[in-house]
Tab-separated table of C-alpha atoms and ligand atoms in Angstrom:
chain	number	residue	atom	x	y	z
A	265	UNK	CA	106.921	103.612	137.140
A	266	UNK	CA	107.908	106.966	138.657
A	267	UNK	CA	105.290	109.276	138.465
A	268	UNK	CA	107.974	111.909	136.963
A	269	UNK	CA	109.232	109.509	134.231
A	270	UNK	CA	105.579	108.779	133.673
A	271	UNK	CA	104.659	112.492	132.857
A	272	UNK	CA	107.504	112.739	130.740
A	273	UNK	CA	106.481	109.793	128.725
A	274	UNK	CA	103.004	111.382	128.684
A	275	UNK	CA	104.716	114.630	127.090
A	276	UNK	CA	104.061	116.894	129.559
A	277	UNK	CA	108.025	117.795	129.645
A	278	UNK	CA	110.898	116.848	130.008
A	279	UNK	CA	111.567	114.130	133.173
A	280	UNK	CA	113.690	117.169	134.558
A	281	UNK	CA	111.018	119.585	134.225
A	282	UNK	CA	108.480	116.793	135.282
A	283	UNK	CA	110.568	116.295	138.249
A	284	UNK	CA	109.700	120.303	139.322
A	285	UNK	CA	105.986	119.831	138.411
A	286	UNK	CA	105.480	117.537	140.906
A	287	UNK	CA	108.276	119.701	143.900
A	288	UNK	CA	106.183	122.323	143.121
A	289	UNK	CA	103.080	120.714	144.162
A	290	UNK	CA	101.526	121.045	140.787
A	291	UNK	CA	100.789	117.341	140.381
A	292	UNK	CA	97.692	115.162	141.835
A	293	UNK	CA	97.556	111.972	141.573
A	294	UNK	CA	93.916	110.247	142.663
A	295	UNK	CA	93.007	113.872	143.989
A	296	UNK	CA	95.410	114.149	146.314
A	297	UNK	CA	98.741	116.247	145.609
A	298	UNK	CA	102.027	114.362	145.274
A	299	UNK	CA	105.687	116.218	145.647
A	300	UNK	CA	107.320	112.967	145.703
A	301	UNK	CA	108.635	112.346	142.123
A	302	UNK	CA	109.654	109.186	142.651
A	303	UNK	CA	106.085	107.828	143.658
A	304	UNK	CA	105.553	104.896	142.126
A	305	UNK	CA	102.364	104.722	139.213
A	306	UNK	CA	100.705	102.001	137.007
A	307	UNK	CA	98.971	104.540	135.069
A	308	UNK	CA	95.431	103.718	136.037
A	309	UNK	CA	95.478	106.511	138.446
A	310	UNK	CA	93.851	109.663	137.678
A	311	UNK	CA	96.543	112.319	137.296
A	312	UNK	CA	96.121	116.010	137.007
A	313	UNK	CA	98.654	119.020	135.992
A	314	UNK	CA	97.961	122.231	136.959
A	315	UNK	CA	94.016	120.736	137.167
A	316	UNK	CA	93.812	119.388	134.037
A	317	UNK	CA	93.355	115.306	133.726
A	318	UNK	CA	96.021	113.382	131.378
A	319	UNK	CA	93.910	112.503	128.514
A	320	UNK	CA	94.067	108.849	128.255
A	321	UNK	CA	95.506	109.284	124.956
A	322	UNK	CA	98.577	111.394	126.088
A	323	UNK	CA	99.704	108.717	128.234
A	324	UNK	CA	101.680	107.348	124.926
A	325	UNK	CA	101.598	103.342	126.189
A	326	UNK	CA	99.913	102.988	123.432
A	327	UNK	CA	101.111	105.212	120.523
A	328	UNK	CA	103.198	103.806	118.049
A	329	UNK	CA	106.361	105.067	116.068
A	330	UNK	CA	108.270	103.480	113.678
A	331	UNK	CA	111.466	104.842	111.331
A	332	UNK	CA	111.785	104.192	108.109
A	333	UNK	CA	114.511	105.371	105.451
A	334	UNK	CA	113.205	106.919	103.096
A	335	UNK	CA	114.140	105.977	99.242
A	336	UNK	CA	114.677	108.415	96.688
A	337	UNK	CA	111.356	109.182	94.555
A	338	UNK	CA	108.719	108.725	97.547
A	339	UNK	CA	106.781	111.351	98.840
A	340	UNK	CA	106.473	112.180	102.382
A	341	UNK	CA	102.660	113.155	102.698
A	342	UNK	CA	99.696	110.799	103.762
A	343	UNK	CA	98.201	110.614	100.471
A	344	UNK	CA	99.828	111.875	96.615
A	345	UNK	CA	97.605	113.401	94.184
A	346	UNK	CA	99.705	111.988	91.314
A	347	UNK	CA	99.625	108.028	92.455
A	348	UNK	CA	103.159	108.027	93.740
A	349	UNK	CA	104.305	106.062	96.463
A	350	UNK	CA	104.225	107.366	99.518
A	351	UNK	CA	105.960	106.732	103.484
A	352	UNK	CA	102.869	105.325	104.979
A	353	UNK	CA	102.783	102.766	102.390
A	354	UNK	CA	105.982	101.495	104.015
A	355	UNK	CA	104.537	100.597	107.471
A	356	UNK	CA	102.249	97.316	108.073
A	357	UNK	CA	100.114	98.523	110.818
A	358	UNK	CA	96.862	97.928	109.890
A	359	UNK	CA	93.508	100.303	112.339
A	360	UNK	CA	96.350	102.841	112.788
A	361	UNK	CA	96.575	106.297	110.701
A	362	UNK	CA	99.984	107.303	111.175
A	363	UNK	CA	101.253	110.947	109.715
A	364	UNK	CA	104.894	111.504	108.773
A	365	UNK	CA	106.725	113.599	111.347
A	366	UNK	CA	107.833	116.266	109.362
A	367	UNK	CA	108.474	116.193	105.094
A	368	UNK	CA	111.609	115.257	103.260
A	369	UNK	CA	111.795	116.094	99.455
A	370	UNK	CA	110.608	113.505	96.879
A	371	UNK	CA	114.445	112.691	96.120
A	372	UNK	CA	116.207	113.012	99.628
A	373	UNK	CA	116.584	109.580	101.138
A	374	UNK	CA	117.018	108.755	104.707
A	375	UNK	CA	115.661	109.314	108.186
A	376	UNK	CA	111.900	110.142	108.515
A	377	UNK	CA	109.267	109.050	111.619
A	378	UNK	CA	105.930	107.963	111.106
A	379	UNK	CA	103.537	107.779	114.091
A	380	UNK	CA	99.557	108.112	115.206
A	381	UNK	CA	100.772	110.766	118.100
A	382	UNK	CA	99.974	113.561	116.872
A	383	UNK	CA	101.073	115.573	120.197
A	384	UNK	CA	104.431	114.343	119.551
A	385	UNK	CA	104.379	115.232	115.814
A	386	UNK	CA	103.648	118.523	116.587
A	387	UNK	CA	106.217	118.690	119.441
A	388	UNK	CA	108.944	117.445	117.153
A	389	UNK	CA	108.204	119.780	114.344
A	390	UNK	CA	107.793	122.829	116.058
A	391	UNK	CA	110.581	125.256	115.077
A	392	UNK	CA	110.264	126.359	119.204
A	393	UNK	CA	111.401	123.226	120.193
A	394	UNK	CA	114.456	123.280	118.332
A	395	UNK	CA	115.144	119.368	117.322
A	396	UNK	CA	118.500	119.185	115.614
A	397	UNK	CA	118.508	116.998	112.319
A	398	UNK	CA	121.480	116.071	110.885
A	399	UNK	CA	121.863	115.577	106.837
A	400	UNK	CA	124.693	114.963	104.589
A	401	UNK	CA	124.641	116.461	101.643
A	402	UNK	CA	126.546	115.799	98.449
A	403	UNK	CA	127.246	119.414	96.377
A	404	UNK	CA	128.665	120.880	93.460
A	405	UNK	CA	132.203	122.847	92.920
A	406	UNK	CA	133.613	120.704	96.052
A	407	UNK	CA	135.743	121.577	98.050
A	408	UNK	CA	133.555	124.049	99.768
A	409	UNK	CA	136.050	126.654	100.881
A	410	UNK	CA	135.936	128.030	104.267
A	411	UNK	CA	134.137	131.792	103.663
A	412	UNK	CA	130.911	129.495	102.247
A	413	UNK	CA	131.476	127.063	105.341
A	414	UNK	CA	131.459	130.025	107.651
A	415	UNK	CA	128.592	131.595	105.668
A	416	UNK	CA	126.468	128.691	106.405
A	417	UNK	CA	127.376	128.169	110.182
A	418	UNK	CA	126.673	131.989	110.763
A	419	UNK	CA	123.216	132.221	108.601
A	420	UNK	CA	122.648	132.249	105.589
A	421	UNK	CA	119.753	135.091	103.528
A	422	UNK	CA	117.180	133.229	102.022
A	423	UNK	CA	114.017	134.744	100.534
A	424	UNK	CA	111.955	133.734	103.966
A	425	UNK	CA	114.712	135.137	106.112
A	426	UNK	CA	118.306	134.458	107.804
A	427	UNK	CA	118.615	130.841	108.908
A	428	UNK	CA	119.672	129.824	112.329
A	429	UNK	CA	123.584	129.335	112.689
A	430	UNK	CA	123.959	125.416	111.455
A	431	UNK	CA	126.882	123.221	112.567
A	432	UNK	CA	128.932	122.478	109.580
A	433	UNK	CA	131.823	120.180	108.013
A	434	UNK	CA	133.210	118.830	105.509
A	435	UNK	CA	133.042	115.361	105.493
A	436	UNK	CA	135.267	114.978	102.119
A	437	UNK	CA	135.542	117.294	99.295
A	438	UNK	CA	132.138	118.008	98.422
A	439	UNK	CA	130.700	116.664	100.867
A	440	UNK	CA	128.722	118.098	104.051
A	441	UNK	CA	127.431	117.310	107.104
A	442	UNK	CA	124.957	120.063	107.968
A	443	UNK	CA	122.953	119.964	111.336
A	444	UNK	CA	120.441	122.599	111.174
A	445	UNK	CA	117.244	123.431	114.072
A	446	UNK	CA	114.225	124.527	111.620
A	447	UNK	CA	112.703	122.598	109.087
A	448	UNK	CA	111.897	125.658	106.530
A	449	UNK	CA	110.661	123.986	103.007
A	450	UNK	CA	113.777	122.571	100.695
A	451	UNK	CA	116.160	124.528	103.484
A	452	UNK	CA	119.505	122.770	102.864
A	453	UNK	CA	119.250	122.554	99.444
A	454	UNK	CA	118.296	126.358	99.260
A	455	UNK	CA	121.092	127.134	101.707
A	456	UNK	CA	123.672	125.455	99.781
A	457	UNK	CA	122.846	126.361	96.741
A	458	UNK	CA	123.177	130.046	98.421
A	459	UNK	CA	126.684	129.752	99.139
A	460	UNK	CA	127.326	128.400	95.908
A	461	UNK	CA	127.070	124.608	96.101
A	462	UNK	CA	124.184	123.552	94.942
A	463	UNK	CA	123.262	120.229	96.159
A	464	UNK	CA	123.310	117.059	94.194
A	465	UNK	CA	121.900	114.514	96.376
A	466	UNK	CA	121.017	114.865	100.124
A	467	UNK	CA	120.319	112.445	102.597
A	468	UNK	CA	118.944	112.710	106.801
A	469	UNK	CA	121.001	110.782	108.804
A	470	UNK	CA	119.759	112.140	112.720
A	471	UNK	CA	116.470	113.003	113.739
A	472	UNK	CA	117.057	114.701	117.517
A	473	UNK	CA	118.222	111.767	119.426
A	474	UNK	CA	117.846	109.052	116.871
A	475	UNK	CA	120.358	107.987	113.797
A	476	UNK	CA	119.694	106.600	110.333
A	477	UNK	CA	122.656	103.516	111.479
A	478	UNK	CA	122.619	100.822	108.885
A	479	UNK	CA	119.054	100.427	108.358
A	480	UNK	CA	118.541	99.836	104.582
A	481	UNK	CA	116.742	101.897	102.430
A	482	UNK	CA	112.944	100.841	102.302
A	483	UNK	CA	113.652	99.491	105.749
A	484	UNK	CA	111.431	100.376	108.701
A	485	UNK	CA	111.647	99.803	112.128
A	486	UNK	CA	109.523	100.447	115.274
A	487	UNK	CA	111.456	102.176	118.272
A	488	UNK	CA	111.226	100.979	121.425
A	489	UNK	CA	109.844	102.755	124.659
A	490	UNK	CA	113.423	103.776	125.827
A	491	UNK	CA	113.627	105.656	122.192
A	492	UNK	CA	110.292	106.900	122.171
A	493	UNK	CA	111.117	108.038	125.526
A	494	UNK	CA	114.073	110.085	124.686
A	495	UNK	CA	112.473	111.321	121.550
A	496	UNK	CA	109.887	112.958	123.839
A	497	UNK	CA	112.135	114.651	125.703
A	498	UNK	CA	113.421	116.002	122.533
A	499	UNK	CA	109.886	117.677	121.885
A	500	UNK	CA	109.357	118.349	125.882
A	501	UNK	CA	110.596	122.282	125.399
A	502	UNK	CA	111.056	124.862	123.807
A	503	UNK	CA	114.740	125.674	123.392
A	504	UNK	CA	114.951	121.982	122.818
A	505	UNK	CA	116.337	119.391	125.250
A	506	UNK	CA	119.128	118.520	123.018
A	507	UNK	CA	121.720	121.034	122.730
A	508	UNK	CA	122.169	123.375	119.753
A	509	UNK	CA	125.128	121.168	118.836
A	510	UNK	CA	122.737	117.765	119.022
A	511	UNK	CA	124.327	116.838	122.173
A	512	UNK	CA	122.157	116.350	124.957
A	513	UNK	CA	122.362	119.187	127.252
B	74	URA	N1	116.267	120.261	103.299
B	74	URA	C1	116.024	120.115	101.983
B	74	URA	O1	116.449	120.941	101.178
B	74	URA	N2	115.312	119.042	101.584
B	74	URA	C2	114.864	118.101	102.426
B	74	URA	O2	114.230	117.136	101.994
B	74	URA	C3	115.125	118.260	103.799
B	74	URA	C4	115.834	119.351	104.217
């Protein structure tokens, strides 16, 4: 593999950033400094950043993540201290502890990522790094009307503070398609119900580069290296490497 791809799997950043690590003479690979991104690795070598050794661990090969969609009534944390279901118990893969990326409410359905990469956890839920997620929401006193549309595109005053501008429409009458940046506690309900519309169900559909499709509830999958790939470079920095609009910059 190229050794810039291969940092970027690792998380170090993004392959475009990777690709600069290594011009800028930053990389070693076996002790000896590489500026040739394209060099080919295995990933037995001994590679250093700035000095510091890839932990073994940050390589990824190994690290799992798997999707699941998320029924209504199951909570997203490891364990529940009142016996109900939670995400974990969704996902066969037995030696591995795997943490939910992230929290959904007990009765939003949809898109949520389980994995035992903690790095990457982090990375994606990071409010610096700016990973759009994309929910549809069904509220009250439809049609939304355009100063409440605008209100939540421009920012909206919660009690923690002015959320981020949000891309917004109207899917139908009452219904919303709201991408959004941060990942503030109960923020879409607590935004719509701001402007008005209080929300009546809500679902994730998008998680940075990755959509809900038809996948059925209760269903999970495991993503594949490509995916896991392009979810890293999601997470690889801050500003995000998806655009504020979800589209890859
Ligand atoms: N916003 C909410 O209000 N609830 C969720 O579960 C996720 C985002």
């Amino acid at each position: 593999m190229r050794l810039a791809k291969h940092l970027a799997h690792a998380g170090v950043a993004s392959r475009r950033a990777s690709e600069r690590l290594v011009f800028d003479g930053r990389v070693e690979v076996d002790d000896e400094v590489v500026t040739d991104p394209a060099r080919d690795v295995s990933g037995r070598e001994r590679i250093r950043v700035d000095g510091k050794t890839l932990r073994a661990h940050e390589r990824g090969a190994d690290r799992v993540v798997y999707l699941l969609h998320k029924p209504p009534g199951v909570v997203s944390t490891a364990k529940d201290t009142h016996g109900r279901k939670t995400v974990v118990e969704f996902v066969r893969s037995p030696g591995t502890r795997l943490y939910p990326v992230g929290r959904l409410d007990a009765d939003t359905t949809g898109l949520i990522l389980l994995t035992d990469d903690g790095d990457l956890a982090h990375r994606l839920t990071h409010p610096s790094f700016e990973v759009p997620k994309v929910y549809v929401a069904e509220v009250a006193h439809g049609p939304v009307r355009e100063p409440a549309l605008r209100r939540l595109r421009e920012g909206v005053s919660l009690e923690d503070g002015m959320t981020s501008p949000a891309k917004v429409r109207q899917l139908r009458q009452g219904l919303l398609e709201l991408t959004i940046h941060e990942g503030r506690k109960r923020q879409v309900k607590r935004m719509c119900a701001e402007v008005g519309h209080p929300v009546k169900a809500l679902q994730r559909v998008a998680y940075g580069p990755l959509r809900l499709g038809d996948l059925a509830q209760g269903g999970v999958r495991r993503l594949s290296p490509a995916e896991v790939e392009r979810l890293r470079s999601a997470g690889a920095e801050p500003g995000g490497a998806t655009g504020r609009d979800g589209r890859r910059a």
